[in-house]
Coordinates of C-alpha atoms and ligand atoms in Angstrom, one line a residue:
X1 CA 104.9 -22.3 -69.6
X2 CA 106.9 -23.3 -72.6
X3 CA 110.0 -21.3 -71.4
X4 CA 109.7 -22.7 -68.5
X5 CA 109.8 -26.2 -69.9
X6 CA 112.7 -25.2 -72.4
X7 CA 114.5 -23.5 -68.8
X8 CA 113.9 -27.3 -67.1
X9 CA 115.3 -28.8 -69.9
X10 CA 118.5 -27.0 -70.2
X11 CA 118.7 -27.4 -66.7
X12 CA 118.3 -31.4 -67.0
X13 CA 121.0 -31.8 -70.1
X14 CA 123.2 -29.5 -67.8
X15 CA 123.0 -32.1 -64.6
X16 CA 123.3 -34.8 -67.5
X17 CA 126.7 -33.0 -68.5
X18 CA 128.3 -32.4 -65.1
X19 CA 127.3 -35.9 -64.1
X20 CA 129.3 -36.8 -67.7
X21 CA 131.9 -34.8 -66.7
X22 CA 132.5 -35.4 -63.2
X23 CA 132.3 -39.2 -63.7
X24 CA 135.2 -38.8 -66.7
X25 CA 137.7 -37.0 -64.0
X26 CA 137.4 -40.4 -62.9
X27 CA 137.0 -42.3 -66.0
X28 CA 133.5 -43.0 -65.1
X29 CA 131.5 -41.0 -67.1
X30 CA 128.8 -43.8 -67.7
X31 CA 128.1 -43.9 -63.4
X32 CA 128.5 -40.1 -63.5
X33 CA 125.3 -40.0 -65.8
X34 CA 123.1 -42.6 -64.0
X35 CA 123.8 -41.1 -60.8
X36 CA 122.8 -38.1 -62.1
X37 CA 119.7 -39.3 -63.5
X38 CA 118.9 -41.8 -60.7
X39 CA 118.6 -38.5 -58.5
X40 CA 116.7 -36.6 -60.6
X41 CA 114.1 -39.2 -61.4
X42 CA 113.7 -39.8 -57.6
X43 CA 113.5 -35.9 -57.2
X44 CA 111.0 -36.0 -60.0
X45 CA 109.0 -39.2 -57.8
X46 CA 109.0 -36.9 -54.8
X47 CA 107.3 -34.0 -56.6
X48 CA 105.0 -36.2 -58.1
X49 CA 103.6 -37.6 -54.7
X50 CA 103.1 -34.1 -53.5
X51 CA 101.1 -33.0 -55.9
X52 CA 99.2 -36.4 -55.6
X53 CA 98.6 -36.1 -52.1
X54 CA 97.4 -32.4 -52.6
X55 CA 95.0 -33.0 -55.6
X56 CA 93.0 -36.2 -53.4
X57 CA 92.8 -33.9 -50.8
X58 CA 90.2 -31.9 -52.9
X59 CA 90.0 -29.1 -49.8
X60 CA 91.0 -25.9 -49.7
X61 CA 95.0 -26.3 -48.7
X62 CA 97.6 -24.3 -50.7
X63 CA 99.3 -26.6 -53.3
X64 CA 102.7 -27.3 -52.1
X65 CA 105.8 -25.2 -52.6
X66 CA 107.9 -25.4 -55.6
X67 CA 110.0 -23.4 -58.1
X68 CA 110.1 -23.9 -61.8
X69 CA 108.5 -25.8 -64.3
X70 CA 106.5 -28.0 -61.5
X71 CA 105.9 -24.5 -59.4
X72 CA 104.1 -23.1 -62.5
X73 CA 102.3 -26.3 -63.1
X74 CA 101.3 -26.2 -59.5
X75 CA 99.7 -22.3 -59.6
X76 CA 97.6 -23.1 -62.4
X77 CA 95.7 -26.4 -61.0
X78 CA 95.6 -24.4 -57.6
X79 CA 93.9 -22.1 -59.5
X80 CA 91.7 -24.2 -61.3
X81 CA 91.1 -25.5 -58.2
X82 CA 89.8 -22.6 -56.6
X83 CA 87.9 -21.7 -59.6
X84 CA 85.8 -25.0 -59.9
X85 CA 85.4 -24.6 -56.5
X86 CA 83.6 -21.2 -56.8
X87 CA 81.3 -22.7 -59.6
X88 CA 80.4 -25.7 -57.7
X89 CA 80.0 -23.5 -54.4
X90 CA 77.7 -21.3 -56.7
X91 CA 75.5 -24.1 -58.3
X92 CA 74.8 -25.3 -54.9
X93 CA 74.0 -22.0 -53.5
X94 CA 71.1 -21.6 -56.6
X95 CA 70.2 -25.3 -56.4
X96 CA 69.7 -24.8 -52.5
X97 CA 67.8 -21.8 -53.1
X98 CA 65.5 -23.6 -56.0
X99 CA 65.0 -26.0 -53.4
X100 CA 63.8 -23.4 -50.6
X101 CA 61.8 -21.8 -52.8
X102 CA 59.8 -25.1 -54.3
X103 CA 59.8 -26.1 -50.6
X104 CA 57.6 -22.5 -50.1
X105 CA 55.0 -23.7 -52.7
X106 CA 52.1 -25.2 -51.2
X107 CA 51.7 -28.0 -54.3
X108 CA 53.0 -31.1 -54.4
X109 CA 55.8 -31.4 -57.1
X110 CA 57.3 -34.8 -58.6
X111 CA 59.4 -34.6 -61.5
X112 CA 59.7 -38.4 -62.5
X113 CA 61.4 -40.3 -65.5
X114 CA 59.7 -41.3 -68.4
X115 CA 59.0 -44.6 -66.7
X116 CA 57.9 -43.0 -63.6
X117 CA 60.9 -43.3 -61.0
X118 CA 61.1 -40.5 -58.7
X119 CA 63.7 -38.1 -59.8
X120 CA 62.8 -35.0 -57.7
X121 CA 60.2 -33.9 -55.3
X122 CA 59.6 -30.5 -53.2
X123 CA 58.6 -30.8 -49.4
X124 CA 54.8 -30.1 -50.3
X125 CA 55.5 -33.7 -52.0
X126 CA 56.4 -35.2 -48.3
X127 CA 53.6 -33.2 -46.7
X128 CA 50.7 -33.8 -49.3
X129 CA 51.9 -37.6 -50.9
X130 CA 53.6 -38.7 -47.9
X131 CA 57.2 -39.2 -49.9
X132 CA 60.3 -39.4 -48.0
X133 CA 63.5 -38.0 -49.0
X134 CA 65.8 -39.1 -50.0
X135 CA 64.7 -43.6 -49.4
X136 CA 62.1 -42.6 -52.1
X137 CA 64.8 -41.4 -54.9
X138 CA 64.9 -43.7 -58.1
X139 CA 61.3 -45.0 -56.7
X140 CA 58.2 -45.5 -59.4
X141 CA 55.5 -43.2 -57.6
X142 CA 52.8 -45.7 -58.8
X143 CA 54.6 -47.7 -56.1
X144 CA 54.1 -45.1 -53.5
X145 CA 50.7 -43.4 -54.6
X146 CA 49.0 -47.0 -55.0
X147 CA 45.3 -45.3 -55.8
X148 CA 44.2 -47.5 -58.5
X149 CA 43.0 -44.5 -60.2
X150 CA 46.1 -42.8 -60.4
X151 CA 48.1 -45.9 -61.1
X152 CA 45.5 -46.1 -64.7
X153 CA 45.8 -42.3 -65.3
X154 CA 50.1 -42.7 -64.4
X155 CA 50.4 -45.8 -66.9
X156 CA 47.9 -45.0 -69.3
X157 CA 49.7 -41.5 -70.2
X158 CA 46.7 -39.7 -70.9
X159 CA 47.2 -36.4 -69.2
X160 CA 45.0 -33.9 -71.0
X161 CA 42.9 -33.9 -67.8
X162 CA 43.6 -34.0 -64.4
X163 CA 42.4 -36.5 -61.7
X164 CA 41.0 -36.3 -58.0
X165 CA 42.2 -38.7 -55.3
X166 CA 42.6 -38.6 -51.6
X167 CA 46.1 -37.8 -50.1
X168 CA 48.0 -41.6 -49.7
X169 CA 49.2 -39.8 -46.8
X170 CA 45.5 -38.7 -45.3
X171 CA 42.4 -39.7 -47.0
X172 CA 40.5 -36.7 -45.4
X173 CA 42.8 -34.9 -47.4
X174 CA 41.7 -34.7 -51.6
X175 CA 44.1 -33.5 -54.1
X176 CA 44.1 -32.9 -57.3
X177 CA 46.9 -34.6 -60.0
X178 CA 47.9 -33.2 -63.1
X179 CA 50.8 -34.3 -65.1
X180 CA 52.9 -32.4 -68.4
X181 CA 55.6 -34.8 -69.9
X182 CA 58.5 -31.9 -71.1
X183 CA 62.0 -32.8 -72.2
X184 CA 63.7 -34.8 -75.3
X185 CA 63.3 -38.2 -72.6
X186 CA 59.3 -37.8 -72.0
X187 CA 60.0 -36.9 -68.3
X188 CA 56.7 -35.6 -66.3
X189 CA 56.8 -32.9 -64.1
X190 CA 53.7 -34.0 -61.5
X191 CA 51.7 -31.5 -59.5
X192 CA 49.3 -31.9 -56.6
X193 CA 47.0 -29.5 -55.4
X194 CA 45.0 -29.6 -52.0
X195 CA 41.3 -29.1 -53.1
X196 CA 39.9 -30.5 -49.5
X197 CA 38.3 -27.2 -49.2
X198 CA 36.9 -26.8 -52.8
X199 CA 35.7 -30.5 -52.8
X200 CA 33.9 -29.9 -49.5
X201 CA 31.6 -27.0 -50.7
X202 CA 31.0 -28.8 -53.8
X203 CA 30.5 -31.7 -51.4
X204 CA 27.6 -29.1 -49.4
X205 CA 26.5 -27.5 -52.8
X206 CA 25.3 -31.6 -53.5
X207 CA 23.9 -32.4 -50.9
X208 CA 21.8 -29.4 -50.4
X209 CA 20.5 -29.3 -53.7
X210 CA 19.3 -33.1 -53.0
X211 CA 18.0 -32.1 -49.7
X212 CA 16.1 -29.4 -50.8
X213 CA 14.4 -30.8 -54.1
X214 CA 13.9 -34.2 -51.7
X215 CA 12.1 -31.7 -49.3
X216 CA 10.3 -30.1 -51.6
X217 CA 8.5 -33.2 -53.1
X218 CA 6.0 -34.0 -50.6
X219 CA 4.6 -30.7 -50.3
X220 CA 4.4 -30.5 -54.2
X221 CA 2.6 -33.3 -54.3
X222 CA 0.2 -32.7 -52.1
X223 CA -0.9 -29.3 -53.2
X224 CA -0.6 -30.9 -57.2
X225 CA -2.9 -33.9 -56.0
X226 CA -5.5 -31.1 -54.3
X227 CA -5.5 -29.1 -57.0
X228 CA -6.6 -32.2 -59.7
X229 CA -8.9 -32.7 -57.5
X230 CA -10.5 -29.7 -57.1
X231 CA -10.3 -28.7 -61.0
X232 CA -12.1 -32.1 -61.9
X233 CA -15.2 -31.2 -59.5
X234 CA -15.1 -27.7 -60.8
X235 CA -17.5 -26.6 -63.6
X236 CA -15.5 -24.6 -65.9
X237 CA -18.6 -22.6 -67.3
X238 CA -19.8 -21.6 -64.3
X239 CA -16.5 -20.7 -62.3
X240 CA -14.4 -19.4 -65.3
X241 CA -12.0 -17.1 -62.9
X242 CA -11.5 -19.5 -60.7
X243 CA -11.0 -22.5 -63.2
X244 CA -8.5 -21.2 -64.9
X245 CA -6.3 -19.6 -62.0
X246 CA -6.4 -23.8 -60.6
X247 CA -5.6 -24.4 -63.9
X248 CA -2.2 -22.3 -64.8
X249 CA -1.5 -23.3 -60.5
X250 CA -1.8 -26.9 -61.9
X251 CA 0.4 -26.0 -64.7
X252 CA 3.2 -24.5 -62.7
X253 CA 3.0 -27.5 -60.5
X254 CA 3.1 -29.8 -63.2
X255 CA 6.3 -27.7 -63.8
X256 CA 8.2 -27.6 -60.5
X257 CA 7.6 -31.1 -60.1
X258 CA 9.4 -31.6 -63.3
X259 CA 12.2 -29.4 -62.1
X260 CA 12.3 -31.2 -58.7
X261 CA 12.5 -34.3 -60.6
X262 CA 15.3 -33.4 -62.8
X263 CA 17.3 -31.5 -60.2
X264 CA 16.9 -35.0 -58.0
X265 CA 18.2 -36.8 -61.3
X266 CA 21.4 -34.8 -61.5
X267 CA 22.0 -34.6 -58.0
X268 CA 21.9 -38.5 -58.2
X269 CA 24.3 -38.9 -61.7
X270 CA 26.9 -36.2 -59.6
X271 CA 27.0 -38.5 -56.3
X272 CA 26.8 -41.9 -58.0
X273 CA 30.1 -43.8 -59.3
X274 CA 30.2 -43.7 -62.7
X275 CA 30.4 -47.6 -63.5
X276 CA 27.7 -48.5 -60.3
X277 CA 25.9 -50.6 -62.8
X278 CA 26.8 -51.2 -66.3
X279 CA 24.9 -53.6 -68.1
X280 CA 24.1 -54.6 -71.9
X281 CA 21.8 -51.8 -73.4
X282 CA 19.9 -52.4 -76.7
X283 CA 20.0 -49.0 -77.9
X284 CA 18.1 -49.6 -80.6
X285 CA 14.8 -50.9 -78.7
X286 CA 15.5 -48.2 -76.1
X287 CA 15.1 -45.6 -79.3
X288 CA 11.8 -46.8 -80.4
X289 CA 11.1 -46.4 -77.0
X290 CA 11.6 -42.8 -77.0
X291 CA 11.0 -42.3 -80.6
X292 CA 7.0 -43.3 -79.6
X293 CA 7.4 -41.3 -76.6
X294 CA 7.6 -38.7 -78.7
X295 CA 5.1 -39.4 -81.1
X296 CA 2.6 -39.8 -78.4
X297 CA 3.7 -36.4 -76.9
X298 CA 3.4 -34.7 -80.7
X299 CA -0.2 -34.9 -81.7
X300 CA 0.0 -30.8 -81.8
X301 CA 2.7 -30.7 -83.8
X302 CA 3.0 -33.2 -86.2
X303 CA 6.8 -33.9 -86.9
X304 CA 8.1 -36.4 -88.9
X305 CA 9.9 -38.3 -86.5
X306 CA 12.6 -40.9 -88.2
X307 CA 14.5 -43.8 -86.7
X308 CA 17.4 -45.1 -88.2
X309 CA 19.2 -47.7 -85.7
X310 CA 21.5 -50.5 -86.8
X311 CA 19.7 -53.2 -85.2
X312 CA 22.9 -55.7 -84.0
X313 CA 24.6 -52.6 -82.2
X314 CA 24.4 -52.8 -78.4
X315 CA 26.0 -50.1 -76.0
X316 CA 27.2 -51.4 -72.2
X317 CA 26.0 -48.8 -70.4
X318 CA 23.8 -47.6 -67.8
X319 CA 19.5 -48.3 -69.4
X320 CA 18.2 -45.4 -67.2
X321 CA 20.5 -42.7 -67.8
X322 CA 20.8 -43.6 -71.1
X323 CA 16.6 -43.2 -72.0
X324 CA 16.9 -40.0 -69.9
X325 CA 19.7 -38.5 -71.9
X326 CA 18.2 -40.0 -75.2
X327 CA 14.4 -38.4 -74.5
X328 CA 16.3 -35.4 -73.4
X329 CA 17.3 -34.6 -76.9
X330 CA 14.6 -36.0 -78.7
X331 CA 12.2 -34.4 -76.7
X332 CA 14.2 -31.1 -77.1
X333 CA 14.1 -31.2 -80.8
X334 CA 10.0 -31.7 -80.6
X335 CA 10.1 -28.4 -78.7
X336 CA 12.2 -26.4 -80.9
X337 CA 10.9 -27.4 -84.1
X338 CA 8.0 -25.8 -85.6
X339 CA 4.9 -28.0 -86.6
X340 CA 5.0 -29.9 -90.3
X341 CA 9.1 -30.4 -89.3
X342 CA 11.3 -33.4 -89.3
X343 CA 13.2 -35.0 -86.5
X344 CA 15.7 -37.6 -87.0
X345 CA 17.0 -40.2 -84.6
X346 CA 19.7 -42.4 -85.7
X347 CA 21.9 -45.2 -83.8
X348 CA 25.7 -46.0 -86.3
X349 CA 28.7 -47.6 -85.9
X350 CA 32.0 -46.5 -87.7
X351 CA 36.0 -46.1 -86.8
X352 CA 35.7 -43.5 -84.7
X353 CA 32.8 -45.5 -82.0
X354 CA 29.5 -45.6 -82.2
X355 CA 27.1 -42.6 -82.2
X356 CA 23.6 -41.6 -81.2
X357 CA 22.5 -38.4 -83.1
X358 CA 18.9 -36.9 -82.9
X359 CA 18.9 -33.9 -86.1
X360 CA 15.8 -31.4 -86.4
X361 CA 15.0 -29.0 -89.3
X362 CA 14.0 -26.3 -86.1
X363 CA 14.8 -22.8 -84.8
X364 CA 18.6 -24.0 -84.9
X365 CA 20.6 -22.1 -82.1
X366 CA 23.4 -19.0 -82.8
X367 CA 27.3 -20.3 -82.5
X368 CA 27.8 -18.1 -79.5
X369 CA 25.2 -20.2 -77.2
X370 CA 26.9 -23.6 -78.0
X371 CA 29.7 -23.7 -75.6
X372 CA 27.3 -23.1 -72.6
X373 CA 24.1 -25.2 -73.3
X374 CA 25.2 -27.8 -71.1
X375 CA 25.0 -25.8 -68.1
X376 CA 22.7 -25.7 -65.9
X377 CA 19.6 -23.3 -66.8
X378 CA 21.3 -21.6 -69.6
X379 CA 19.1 -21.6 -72.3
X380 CA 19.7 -20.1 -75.8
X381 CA 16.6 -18.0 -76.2
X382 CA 15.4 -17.2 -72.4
X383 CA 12.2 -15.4 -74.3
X384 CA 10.8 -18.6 -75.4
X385 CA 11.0 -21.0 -72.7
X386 CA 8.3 -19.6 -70.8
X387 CA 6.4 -21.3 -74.4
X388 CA 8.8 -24.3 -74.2
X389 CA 7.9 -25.3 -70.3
X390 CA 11.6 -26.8 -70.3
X391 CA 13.7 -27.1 -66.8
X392 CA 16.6 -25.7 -68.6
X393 CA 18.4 -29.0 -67.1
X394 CA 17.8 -31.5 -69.6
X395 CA 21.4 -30.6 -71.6
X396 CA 22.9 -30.9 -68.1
X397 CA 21.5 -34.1 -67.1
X398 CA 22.7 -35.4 -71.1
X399 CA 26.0 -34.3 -70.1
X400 CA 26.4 -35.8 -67.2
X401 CA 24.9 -39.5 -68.4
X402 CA 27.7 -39.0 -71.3
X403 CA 30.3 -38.3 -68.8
X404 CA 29.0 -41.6 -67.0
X405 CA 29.7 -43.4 -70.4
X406 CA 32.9 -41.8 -71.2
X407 CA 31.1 -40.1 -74.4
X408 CA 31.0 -36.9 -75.7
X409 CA 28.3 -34.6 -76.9
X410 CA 29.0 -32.5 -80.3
X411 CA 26.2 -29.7 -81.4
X412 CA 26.0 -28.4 -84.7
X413 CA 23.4 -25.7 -85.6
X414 CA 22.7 -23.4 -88.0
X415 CA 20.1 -20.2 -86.7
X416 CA 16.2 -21.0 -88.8
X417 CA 17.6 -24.3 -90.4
X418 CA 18.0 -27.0 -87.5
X419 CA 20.2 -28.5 -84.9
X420 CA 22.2 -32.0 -84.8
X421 CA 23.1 -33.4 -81.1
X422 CA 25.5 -36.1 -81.7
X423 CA 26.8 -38.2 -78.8
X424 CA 30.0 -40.0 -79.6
X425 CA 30.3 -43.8 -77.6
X426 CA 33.7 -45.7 -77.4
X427 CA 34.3 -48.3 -79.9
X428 CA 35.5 -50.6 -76.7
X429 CA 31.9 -50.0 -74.8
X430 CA 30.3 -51.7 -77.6
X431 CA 29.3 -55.2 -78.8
X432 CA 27.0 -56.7 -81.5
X433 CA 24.4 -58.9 -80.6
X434 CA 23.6 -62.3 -82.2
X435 CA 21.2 -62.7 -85.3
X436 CA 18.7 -64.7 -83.5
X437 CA 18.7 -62.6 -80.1
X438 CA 17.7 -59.6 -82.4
X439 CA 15.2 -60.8 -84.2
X440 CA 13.4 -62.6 -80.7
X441 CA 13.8 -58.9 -79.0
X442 CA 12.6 -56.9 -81.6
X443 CA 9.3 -59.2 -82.1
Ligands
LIG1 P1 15.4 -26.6 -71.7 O1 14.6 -27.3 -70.7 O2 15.3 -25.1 -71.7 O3 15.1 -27.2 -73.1 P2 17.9 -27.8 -72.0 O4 19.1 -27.9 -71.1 O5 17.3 -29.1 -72.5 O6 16.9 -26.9 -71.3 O7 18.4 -27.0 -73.3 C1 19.1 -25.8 -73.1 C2 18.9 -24.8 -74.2 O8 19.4 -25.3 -75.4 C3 17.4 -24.6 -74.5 O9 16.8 -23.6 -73.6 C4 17.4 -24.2 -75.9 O10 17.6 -22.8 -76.0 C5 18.6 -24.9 -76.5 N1 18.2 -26.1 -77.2 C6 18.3 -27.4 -76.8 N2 18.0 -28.2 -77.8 C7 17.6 -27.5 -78.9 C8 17.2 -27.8 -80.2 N3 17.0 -29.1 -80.6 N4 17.0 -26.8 -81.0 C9 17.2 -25.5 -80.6 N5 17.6 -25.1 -79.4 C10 17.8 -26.1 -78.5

C-alpha cells in the first residue's frame, strides 16, 4: 500500500510540474499550478463521495471502481466489509439458534440485571410468566410477577432456596422460582419450573392423610371407650386371659389414637399458613408447663428434669405448636434416657437469636441417623420403639412447628452419653417483656 502511495505521489508532483510548465509557456506558471491542483482536489472530492455513498450503504454492493492508491484502499474495506459481514451473519446464526433451543426448554428463563430489569427471557418465560417480547425488555420483573412473595424473595436477595407461587399468567398453574446471581455485575439468571402436577399429588397425598386419620377417629373411639368399659367391670383374678388381651387391645388403642392424633396435627401445620396466628408466647411459663408435664409422666423413671429459662424472653409465635414441638422433645428425652438420668430444658438469648434446647444424659443416637430423624416414622433404633410406644412423628411435627417459626433444629449426640435438640429462633421474632408483667405472670 506504501508503493502505491509513493506511485500517487510521484504522480501528483508530476501534474504539479506540467501544470508549472505549461503555465510558464505562457508565463503563467502560478495559474498553471492552481489549475492543476483545483482539478485534482475536485477529482479527489469525487472519489471521496463514492466511497461515502458506498460505505452508508452497509449492503452487499461492490465498492466502486477505481485504479490506484484509492482502488487498493477500496479492496481492502470491501473486504473488510465482507468479512464483518460473515462474523456478524455467524453470531446471529448461533444467537438465533441459542434462542430456538432455550425456546425448546420447558422452564421459564429470565436473566435480569442486578437490579432486576429484564434483560433476556426464553418463550417458556411468555408461556409460564406471561412476559411479552420485546414491550417487557429493560422491565423490573417485580413489576410484572407482582406475587408479594416473590417480590420479598426478588428484593430480599436470599436465594439459597427456592419459592412456590402460582403462574401471574394462570393461577391454576404453580411454579416453582429459583434464582443464581453469576457474573462480575450480580446479574440473576431466573428459572421457573411447572410443578402443577407435583403440587397436586402432594395436594391429594394431604388431604387423604387428613381424611383418613379424621375417619378413623370415631371408630377408635368407640371401640377405646368399650374397651375401658369392659376392663373396669372385669375382675382380673378371675378372667386373667381375657383381662389382659382387653388390656394390651386398650394399649394399642391408646396407641393409634395417639398416631391419629399426631398424623391430624401434621396434616394441619402442612395445610395451614404459616403466620395464621402469631401472637406473644411466654416461653418460659409454657416450659414449666411442659417441664411438669414431664415430671408428672416420670414417676417410673425418676430423671432429674432442669429448667433454665430467662424469664423477660418472650417468642412471637404460634402457643399451640410451640407446647407441641416443645413436649415433643422433652418428652423424647424422658423416653430415651435411662432411669436416675438428667434432662435439661433451657430458654437463652444471644447474637445469633434466641434458643430453646432440651439436653439428656440418654442412649444418645449414632451420626448416621441424624440427618433423617425428622422424617416421618424414621426412628434411630426401630428395635426399641415397640418399648418406647412413640408415633415416630413427634421429630416431624417439631420440624414442621420450626418451619412455621422460621427456626431451625440442630441435634448433637454422642451414642451411651446423651443427645442435645437445640431449636434456633430469630433474633427479630423476639421481644422482652416488662419487669412487672413478669413478675404478675409468673405468680
Ligand atoms: P418417636 O415417636 O419414635 O420417638 P420421633 O420422631 O419423636 O419418634 O423421634 C424419631 C427417632 O429419633 C426416635 O425413634 C429415636 O430413635 C430418636 N430420638 C429422638 N429423640 C431422642 C433422644 N432424646 N435420645 C435418643 N434418641 C432420640
Amino acid at each position: 500500500m506504501l508503493k502505491r502511495w509513493k506511485a500517487e505521489l510521484n504522480q501528483f508532483i508530476l501534474l504539479i510540474i506540467i501544470g508549472g510548465v505549461s503555465g510558464w509557456a505562457i508565463n503563467l506558471t502560478g495559474w498553471g499550478i492552481a489549475i492543476v491542483l483545483t482539478f485534482y482536489s475536485f477529482w479527489l472530492l469525487i472519489r471521496l463521495r463514492d466511497v461515502v455513498i458506498w460505505i452508508e450503504a452497509n449492503d452487499e454492493s461492490e465498492a466502486p471502481e477505481s485504479t490506484g492508491i484509492w482502488g487498493e484502499l477500496l479492496d481492502t474495506l470491501n473486504h473488510q466489509k465482507k468479512h464483518n459481514r460473515e462474523v456478524k451473519e455467524g453470531l446471529e446464526d448461533i444467537l438465533e439458534r441459542a434462542q430456538e433451543s432455550t425456546d425448546a426448554i420447558d422452564e421459564a428463563i429470565v436473566v435480569t440485571n442486578h437490579t432486576g430489569a429484564i434483560q433476556w427471557f426464553n418463550q417458556a418465560a411468555v408461556d409460564l410468566l406471561g412476559l411479552q417480547r420485546p414491550t417487557d425488555y429493560q422491565h423490573p420483573i417485580t413489576n410484572l410477577v407482582r406475587d408479594p412473595r416473590f417480590v420479598n424473595f426478588f428484593n430480599e436477595s436470599d436465594f439459597s432456596q427456592g419459592l412456590e407461587i402460582p403462574s401471574p399468567k394462570d393461577s391454576q398453574i404453580m411454579l416453582q422460582v429459583s434464582v443464581t446471581v453469576f457474573g462480575e455485575s450480580n446479574d440473576r439468571l431466573m428459572l421457573g419450573r411447572d410443578i402443577t402436577r407435583l403440587h397436586s399429588l402432594e395436594q391429594m397425598r394431604k388431604d387423604f392423610v387428613a381424611n383418613v386419620s379424621h375417619e378413623l377417629r370415631t371408630p377408635l373411639t368407640v371401640i377405646k371407650g368399650y374397651l375401658e368399659t369392659y376392663l373396669e367391670s372385669l375382675d382380673p383374678q378371675q378372667q386373667r386371659a381375657i383381662y389382659r388381651g382387653m388390656e394390651q387391645m386398650n394399649q394399642q388403642a391408646i396407641r393409634m389414637e395417639l398416631l391419629v392424633s399426631d398424623l391430624l396435627l401434621l396434616s394441619k401445620l402442612e395445610t395451614e399458613s404459616a403466620h395464621s396466628s402469631v401472637a406473644p408466647v411466654k416461653v418460659p411459663q409454657l416450659l414449666k408447663q411442659v417441664q411438669n408435664d414431664a415430671l408428672a409422666m416420670n414417676d417410673e423413671k425418676k430423671h432429674q428434669i432442669l429448667l433454665d429459662a430467662d424469664a423477660s424472653l418472650l417468642l412471637l409465635g404460634i402457643e399451640n405448636e410451640l407446647r407441641s414441638a416443645f413436649s415433643n422433645l422433652v418428652i423424647n428425652a424422658v423416653k430415651y434416657t435411662p432411669p436416675g438420668g438428667t434432662i435439661e430444658i433451657k430458654w437463652w438469648q444471644d447474637d445469633d437469636g434466641a434458643h430453646m434446647s432440651v439436653s439428656d444424659t440418654g442412649i444418645g443416637i449414632d451420626e448416621r441417623h441424624i440427618p433423617r430423624l425428622t422424617e416421618r416414622f424414621y426412628r434411630a433404633d426401630p428395635s426399641r420403639h415397640s418399648k418406647t410406644g412413640g408415633t415416630g412423628l413427634g421429630l416431624a411435627i417439631v420440624k414442621h412447628v420450626l418451619k412455621h417459626h422460621d427456626a431451625t433444629l440442630d441435634v448433637k449426640s454422642e451414642l451411651d452419653v446423651g443427645s442435645e435438640f437445640i431449636c434456633h429462633f430469630p433474633s427479630r421474632n423476639t421481644f422482652r417483656q416488662a419487669k412487672n408483667d413478669q413478675s404478675q405472670s409468673v405468680a
